[in-house]
Structure formats: C-alpha cells, structure tokens
N, CA and C atoms as an extended XYZ file, in Angstrom:
324
Properties=species:S:1:pos:R:3:atomname:S:1:resname:S:1:resid:I:1 pbc="F F F"
N        19.813       -8.921       12.677 N   UNK     1
C        19.290       -7.644       12.188 CA  UNK     1
C        19.655       -7.505       10.722 C   UNK     1
N        20.704       -8.014       10.194 N   UNK     2
C        21.060       -7.932        8.861 CA  UNK     2
C        20.056       -8.758        8.139 C   UNK     2
N        19.575       -9.835        8.436 N   UNK     3
C        18.683      -10.679        7.876 CA  UNK     3
C        17.310       -9.905        7.685 C   UNK     3
N        16.895       -9.213        8.886 N   UNK     4
C        15.710       -8.422        8.749 CA  UNK     4
C        15.794       -7.480        7.630 C   UNK     4
N        16.949       -6.694        7.537 N   UNK     5
C        17.161       -5.622        6.590 CA  UNK     5
C        17.089       -6.182        5.254 C   UNK     5
N        17.696       -7.342        4.962 N   UNK     6
C        17.766       -7.962        3.685 CA  UNK     6
C        16.321       -8.412        3.314 C   UNK     6
N        15.393       -8.852        4.260 N   UNK     7
C        14.212       -9.446        3.944 CA  UNK     7
C        13.217       -8.048        3.545 C   UNK     7
N        13.454       -6.892        4.245 N   UNK     8
C        12.779       -5.789        3.905 CA  UNK     8
C        13.183       -5.173        2.545 C   UNK     8
N        14.522       -5.279        2.356 N   UNK     9
C        14.904       -4.873        1.068 CA  UNK     9
C        14.437       -5.813       -0.177 C   UNK     9
N        14.299       -7.057        0.035 N   UNK    10
C        13.746       -7.971       -0.890 CA  UNK    10
C        12.191       -7.745       -1.087 C   UNK    10
N        11.473       -7.483       -0.063 N   UNK    11
C        10.105       -7.192       -0.255 CA  UNK    11
C         9.885       -5.826       -1.046 C   UNK    11
N        10.847       -4.913       -0.634 N   UNK    12
C        10.671       -3.533       -1.331 CA  UNK    12
C        10.899       -3.852       -2.709 C   UNK    12
N        11.934       -4.520       -3.122 N   UNK    13
C        12.343       -4.606       -4.639 CA  UNK    13
C        11.139       -5.476       -5.287 C   UNK    13
N        10.573       -6.495       -4.595 N   UNK    14
C         9.457       -7.157       -5.268 CA  UNK    14
C         8.292       -6.357       -5.476 C   UNK    14
N         7.961       -5.547       -4.525 N   UNK    15
C         7.003       -4.535       -4.826 CA  UNK    15
C         7.195       -3.573       -5.871 C   UNK    15
N         8.416       -3.142       -6.003 N   UNK    16
C         8.754       -2.294       -7.110 CA  UNK    16
C         8.701       -2.887       -8.477 C   UNK    16
N         9.075       -4.190       -8.366 N   UNK    17
C         9.151       -5.030       -9.708 CA  UNK    17
C         7.919       -5.864      -10.038 C   UNK    17
N         6.859       -5.583       -9.239 N   UNK    18
C         5.683       -6.377       -9.426 CA  UNK    18
C         5.107       -6.146      -10.714 C   UNK    18
N         4.961       -4.968      -11.358 N   UNK    19
C         4.491       -4.966      -12.658 CA  UNK    19
C         5.144       -5.678      -13.789 C   UNK    19
N         6.441       -5.842      -13.604 N   UNK    20
C         7.418       -6.554      -14.513 CA  UNK    20
C         7.128       -7.938      -14.359 C   UNK    20
N         7.108       -8.455      -13.176 N   UNK    21
C         6.793       -9.774      -12.817 CA  UNK    21
C         5.386      -10.390      -13.247 C   UNK    21
N         4.493       -9.582      -13.135 N   UNK    22
C         3.070       -9.888      -13.665 CA  UNK    22
C         3.104       -9.872      -15.091 C   UNK    22
N         3.768       -9.107      -15.857 N   UNK    23
C         3.734       -8.992      -17.273 CA  UNK    23
C         4.587      -10.383      -17.736 C   UNK    23
N         5.595      -10.653      -17.100 N   UNK    24
C         6.360      -11.896      -17.469 CA  UNK    24
C         5.486      -13.123      -17.359 C   UNK    24
N         4.760      -13.194      -16.118 N   UNK    25
C         3.932      -14.401      -15.935 CA  UNK    25
C         2.794      -14.346      -17.007 C   UNK    25
N         2.251      -13.191      -17.377 N   UNK    26
C         1.156      -13.194      -18.458 CA  UNK    26
C         1.780      -13.674      -19.763 C   UNK    26
N         2.980      -13.299      -20.000 N   UNK    27
C         3.662      -13.714      -21.327 CA  UNK    27
C         3.921      -15.078      -21.189 C   UNK    27
N         4.281      -15.710      -20.136 N   UNK    28
C         4.538      -17.159      -20.120 CA  UNK    28
C         3.335      -17.900      -20.299 C   UNK    28
N         2.166      -17.479      -19.743 N   UNK    29
C         0.881      -18.138      -19.858 CA  UNK    29
C         0.391      -18.019      -21.361 C   UNK    29
N         0.641      -16.861      -21.939 N   UNK    30
C         0.268      -16.726      -23.325 CA  UNK    30
C         0.979      -17.722      -24.171 C   UNK    30
N         2.295      -17.652      -24.038 N   UNK    31
C         3.141      -18.507      -24.884 CA  UNK    31
C         2.790      -20.166      -24.685 C   UNK    31
N         2.585      -20.501      -23.579 N   UNK    32
C         2.285      -22.046      -23.280 CA  UNK    32
C         0.842      -22.283      -23.842 C   UNK    32
N        -0.052      -21.287      -23.916 N   UNK    33
C        -1.396      -21.427      -24.336 CA  UNK    33
C        -1.390      -21.432      -25.901 C   UNK    33
N        -0.744      -20.647      -26.535 N   UNK    34
C        -0.643      -20.487      -27.864 CA  UNK    34
C         0.171      -21.321      -28.688 C   UNK    34
N         1.153      -22.058      -27.976 N   UNK    35
C         2.238      -22.681      -28.513 CA  UNK    35
C         1.729      -24.066      -29.328 C   UNK    35
N         0.674      -24.642      -28.846 N   UNK    36
C         0.114      -25.818      -29.628 CA  UNK    36
C        -0.465      -25.321      -30.832 C   UNK    36
N        -1.094      -24.180      -31.013 N   UNK    37
C        -1.604      -23.770      -32.215 CA  UNK    37
C        -0.509      -23.408      -33.245 C   UNK    37
N         0.611      -22.786      -32.710 N   UNK    38
C         1.739      -22.393      -33.568 CA  UNK    38
C         2.327      -23.828      -34.039 C   UNK    38
N         2.494      -24.725      -33.171 N   UNK    39
C         3.021      -25.965      -33.559 CA  UNK    39
C         2.150      -26.727      -34.566 C   UNK    39
N         0.872      -26.644      -34.550 N   UNK    40
C        -0.064      -27.219      -35.470 CA  UNK    40
C         0.070      -26.601      -36.986 C   UNK    40
N         0.247      -25.198      -36.855 N   UNK    41
C         0.421      -24.386      -38.104 CA  UNK    41
C         1.812      -24.912      -38.670 C   UNK    41
N         2.820      -25.110      -37.793 N   UNK    42
C         4.106      -25.608      -38.392 CA  UNK    42
C         4.077      -26.865      -39.117 C   UNK    42
N         3.178      -27.773      -38.593 N   UNK    43
C         2.928      -29.050      -39.216 CA  UNK    43
C         2.309      -28.851      -40.682 C   UNK    43
N         1.710      -27.685      -40.813 N   UNK    44
C         1.047      -27.360      -42.156 CA  UNK    44
C         1.904      -26.713      -42.996 C   UNK    44
N         3.151      -26.858      -42.975 N   UNK    45
C         4.204      -26.200      -43.704 CA  UNK    45
C         4.199      -24.646      -43.562 C   UNK    45
N         3.970      -24.041      -42.378 N   UNK    46
C         3.954      -22.524      -42.332 CA  UNK    46
C         5.192      -22.416      -41.338 C   UNK    46
N         6.057      -21.525      -41.713 N   UNK    47
C         7.222      -21.189      -40.908 CA  UNK    47
C         6.808      -20.678      -39.514 C   UNK    47
N         7.565      -20.830      -38.623 N   UNK    48
C         7.214      -20.398      -37.204 CA  UNK    48
C         6.979      -18.839      -37.026 C   UNK    48
N         7.702      -17.990      -37.575 N   UNK    49
C         7.436      -16.621      -37.710 CA  UNK    49
C         6.094      -16.312      -38.370 C   UNK    49
N         5.812      -16.993      -39.400 N   UNK    50
C         4.450      -16.897      -39.992 CA  UNK    50
C         3.316      -17.361      -39.249 C   UNK    50
N         3.702      -18.444      -38.616 N   UNK    51
C         2.577      -19.067      -37.616 CA  UNK    51
C         2.204      -18.174      -36.502 C   UNK    51
N         3.206      -17.487      -35.837 N   UNK    52
C         3.126      -16.678      -34.776 CA  UNK    52
C         2.378      -15.459      -35.303 C   UNK    52
N         2.688      -14.917      -36.424 N   UNK    53
C         2.047      -13.745      -36.922 CA  UNK    53
C         0.520      -14.060      -37.233 C   UNK    53
N         0.212      -15.311      -37.778 N   UNK    54
C        -1.189      -15.612      -37.973 CA  UNK    54
C        -1.961      -15.653      -36.702 C   UNK    54
N        -1.315      -16.318      -35.663 N   UNK    55
C        -2.032      -16.350      -34.431 CA  UNK    55
C        -2.336      -15.117      -33.736 C   UNK    55
N        -1.309      -14.380      -33.596 N   UNK    56
C        -1.582      -13.096      -33.065 CA  UNK    56
C        -2.424      -12.134      -34.013 C   UNK    56
N        -2.256      -12.129      -35.220 N   UNK    57
C        -3.144      -11.378      -35.965 CA  UNK    57
C        -4.669      -11.837      -35.883 C   UNK    57
N        -4.817      -13.172      -35.722 N   UNK    58
C        -6.120      -13.634      -35.542 CA  UNK    58
C        -6.678      -13.215      -34.220 C   UNK    58
N        -5.835      -13.239      -33.114 N   UNK    59
C        -6.225      -12.750      -31.824 CA  UNK    59
C        -6.589      -11.263      -31.915 C   UNK    59
N        -5.734      -10.394      -32.435 N   UNK    60
C        -6.134       -9.078      -32.687 CA  UNK    60
C        -7.476       -8.838      -33.318 C   UNK    60
N        -7.776       -9.486      -34.502 N   UNK    61
C        -9.069       -9.426      -35.180 CA  UNK    61
C       -10.231       -9.888      -34.265 C   UNK    61
N        -9.922      -10.903      -33.553 N   UNK    62
C       -11.094      -11.527      -32.766 CA  UNK    62
C       -11.395      -10.571      -31.585 C   UNK    62
N       -10.373       -9.922      -31.015 N   UNK    63
C       -10.579       -8.818      -30.008 CA  UNK    63
C       -11.187       -7.642      -30.525 C   UNK    63
N       -10.898       -7.266      -31.633 N   UNK    64
C       -11.512       -6.002      -32.280 CA  UNK    64
C       -12.998       -6.286      -32.528 C   UNK    64
N       -13.218       -7.461      -33.106 N   UNK    65
C       -14.546       -7.907      -33.513 CA  UNK    65
C       -15.447       -7.952      -32.119 C   UNK    65
N       -14.796       -8.515      -31.039 N   UNK    66
C       -15.634       -8.634      -29.866 CA  UNK    66
C       -16.012       -7.153      -29.324 C   UNK    66
N       -14.957       -6.446      -29.359 N   UNK    67
C       -15.183       -4.984      -28.897 CA  UNK    67
C       -16.286       -4.244      -29.652 C   UNK    67
N       -16.078       -4.354      -31.016 N   UNK    68
C       -17.146       -3.631      -31.950 CA  UNK    68
C       -18.536       -4.318      -31.801 C   UNK    68
N       -18.648       -5.674      -31.412 N   UNK    69
C       -19.966       -6.177      -31.415 CA  UNK    69
C       -20.587       -6.001      -29.848 C   UNK    69
N       -19.785       -5.687      -28.912 N   UNK    70
C       -20.398       -5.492      -27.579 CA  UNK    70
C       -20.533       -3.939      -27.130 C   UNK    70
N       -19.574       -3.197      -27.572 N   UNK    71
C       -19.667       -1.773      -27.132 CA  UNK    71
C       -21.017       -1.055      -27.469 C   UNK    71
N       -21.458       -1.120      -28.797 N   UNK    72
C       -22.589       -0.364      -29.119 CA  UNK    72
C       -23.863       -0.805      -28.511 C   UNK    72
N       -24.210       -2.125      -28.218 N   UNK    73
C       -25.276       -2.438      -27.349 CA  UNK    73
C       -25.162       -2.017      -26.014 C   UNK    73
N       -23.888       -1.925      -25.545 N   UNK    74
C       -23.726       -1.559      -24.055 CA  UNK    74
C       -24.149       -0.064      -23.868 C   UNK    74
N       -23.617        0.640      -25.007 N   UNK    75
C       -23.981        2.140      -24.991 CA  UNK    75
C       -25.520        2.459      -25.028 C   UNK    75
N       -26.207        1.567      -25.887 N   UNK    76
C       -27.660        1.710      -26.016 CA  UNK    76
C       -28.316        1.361      -24.659 C   UNK    76
N       -27.922        0.327      -24.023 N   UNK    77
C       -28.425       -0.096      -22.622 CA  UNK    77
C       -28.186        1.039      -21.665 C   UNK    77
N       -27.008        1.628      -21.624 N   UNK    78
C       -26.683        2.651      -20.768 CA  UNK    78
C       -27.431        3.872      -20.886 C   UNK    78
N       -27.717        4.294      -22.315 N   UNK    79
C       -28.637        5.404      -22.446 CA  UNK    79
C       -29.958        5.143      -21.953 C   UNK    79
N       -30.569        3.854      -22.226 N   UNK    80
C       -31.955        3.561      -21.706 CA  UNK    80
C       -31.812        3.545      -20.056 C   UNK    80
N       -30.918        3.116      -19.561 N   UNK    81
C       -30.942        3.066      -18.009 CA  UNK    81
C       -30.836        4.606      -17.543 C   UNK    81
N       -30.117        5.511      -18.216 N   UNK    82
C       -30.156        6.943      -17.805 CA  UNK    82
C       -31.508        7.563      -18.060 C   UNK    82
N       -32.111        7.257      -19.103 N   UNK    83
C       -33.388        7.805      -19.455 CA  UNK    83
C       -34.464        7.261      -18.413 C   UNK    83
N       -34.367        6.053      -17.943 N   UNK    84
C       -35.294        5.525      -17.033 CA  UNK    84
C       -34.900        5.744      -15.536 C   UNK    84
N       -33.813        6.440      -15.230 N   UNK    85
C       -33.354        6.522      -13.928 CA  UNK    85
C       -34.382        7.112      -12.884 C   UNK    85
N       -35.109        8.095      -13.237 N   UNK    86
C       -36.086        8.552      -12.214 CA  UNK    86
C       -37.039        7.506      -11.867 C   UNK    86
N       -37.572        6.652      -12.821 N   UNK    87
C       -38.412        5.621      -12.694 CA  UNK    87
C       -37.929        4.375      -11.791 C   UNK    87
N       -36.750        4.176      -12.060 N   UNK    88
C       -35.982        3.120      -11.404 CA  UNK    88
C       -35.767        3.528      -10.019 C   UNK    88
N       -35.375        4.877       -9.694 N   UNK    89
C       -35.196        5.309       -8.403 CA  UNK    89
C       -36.486        5.298       -7.595 C   UNK    89
N       -37.550        5.759       -8.226 N   UNK    90
C       -38.894        5.732       -7.508 CA  UNK    90
C       -39.231        4.337       -7.203 C   UNK    90
N       -39.057        3.382       -7.946 N   UNK    91
C       -39.441        1.913       -7.814 CA  UNK    91
C       -38.507        1.518       -6.464 C   UNK    91
N       -37.312        1.699       -6.609 N   UNK    92
C       -36.394        1.262       -5.690 CA  UNK    92
C       -36.874        1.834       -4.271 C   UNK    92
N       -37.102        3.137       -4.279 N   UNK    93
C       -37.487        3.801       -2.899 CA  UNK    93
C       -38.861        3.243       -2.436 C   UNK    93
N       -39.751        2.984       -3.258 N   UNK    94
C       -41.021        2.380       -2.852 CA  UNK    94
C       -40.781        1.042       -2.217 C   UNK    94
N       -39.905        0.211       -2.865 N   UNK    95
C       -39.680       -1.092       -2.460 CA  UNK    95
C       -38.936       -0.999       -1.040 C   UNK    95
N       -38.165       -0.086       -0.907 N   UNK    96
C       -37.319       -0.005        0.354 CA  UNK    96
C       -38.336        0.478        1.505 C   UNK    96
N       -39.243        1.363        1.216 N   UNK    97
C       -40.205        1.962        2.144 CA  UNK    97
C       -41.090        0.827        2.516 C   UNK    97
N       -41.666       -0.025        1.541 N   UNK    98
C       -42.499       -1.009        1.831 CA  UNK    98
C       -41.771       -2.065        2.803 C   UNK    98
N       -40.594       -2.387        2.441 N   UNK    99
C       -39.713       -3.345        3.276 CA  UNK    99
C       -39.589       -2.779        4.576 C   UNK    99
N       -39.265       -1.464        4.920 N   UNK   100
C       -39.080       -0.859        6.037 CA  UNK   100
C       -40.411       -1.103        6.993 C   UNK   100
N       -41.546       -0.758        6.302 N   UNK   101
C       -42.827       -0.791        7.117 CA  UNK   101
C       -43.100       -2.142        7.565 C   UNK   101
N       -42.872       -3.240        6.700 N   UNK   102
C       -43.026       -4.489        7.101 CA  UNK   102
C       -42.115       -4.985        8.157 C   UNK   102
N       -40.923       -4.513        8.267 N   UNK   103
C       -39.985       -4.861        9.294 CA  UNK   103
C       -40.392       -4.315       10.595 C   UNK   103
N       -40.847       -2.976       10.719 N   UNK   104
C       -41.359       -2.312       11.769 CA  UNK   104
C       -42.662       -3.203       12.355 C   UNK   104
N       -43.366       -3.605       11.491 N   UNK   105
C       -44.659       -4.264       11.924 CA  UNK   105
C       -44.136       -5.560       12.647 C   UNK   105
N       -43.112       -6.337       12.004 N   UNK   106
C       -42.822       -7.515       12.683 CA  UNK   106
C       -42.037       -7.427       13.867 C   UNK   106
N       -41.321       -6.200       14.166 N   UNK   107
C       -40.620       -6.042       15.232 CA  UNK   107
C       -41.444       -5.683       16.504 C   UNK   107
N       -42.698       -5.122       16.125 N   UNK   108
C       -43.564       -4.498       17.324 CA  UNK   108
C       -44.245       -5.654       17.974 C   UNK   108
C-alpha cells in the first residue's frame, strides 16, 4: 500500500512539474544544437559570451524577420477568404448535395 501511495505521489509531482521538465528538455536540446556554432565562433577568436550573444541575437533577428515576412501575407489571405466566404460556402454545399444525390442513386 505504501508503494502505491508513493507511486501516486510521484505521478502527481511529475504532472505538477511537467512545464519545468519540458522547459529543461527544450533548453538542453537548444544548447546541444547551438554549441557547435558557438564553438566555431570561439575558434575565430570570439570569447564564449560574445559568441553566445551573436548566436542568440542572430536567432532573434531571424525569428523577427520570419514573422514580419509571413504575417502580412497571411492577413491578406485571411481577408480574401472572409470576403469570398459566401461563394466558398455555396460551392461546398453544391458539391455536398451533388455527392449526396449520386450516393442515393448508387444505393437504390
């Protein structure tokens, strides 16, 4: 009985600490992924703190660039979709009704 209670307590603690564990796993993956780039910059006579700042600064700039390049076209596409919504709905309904009538014909 004591073992069962300990197992339940361990599962409860793991569930409560899951965000912390996931953040730790993401940090470890990030460190192991970016460590070769930082090492390469260190071979170019840049100190480790400077290399880390360069790598993370570049990552922030690239992420911002990606966001600024993808969000405006996405907004334009969503506006076009909203404007054409009645036409799209009518086409979808006509396709569904045509398919339903063909299915009834085959089943009879």
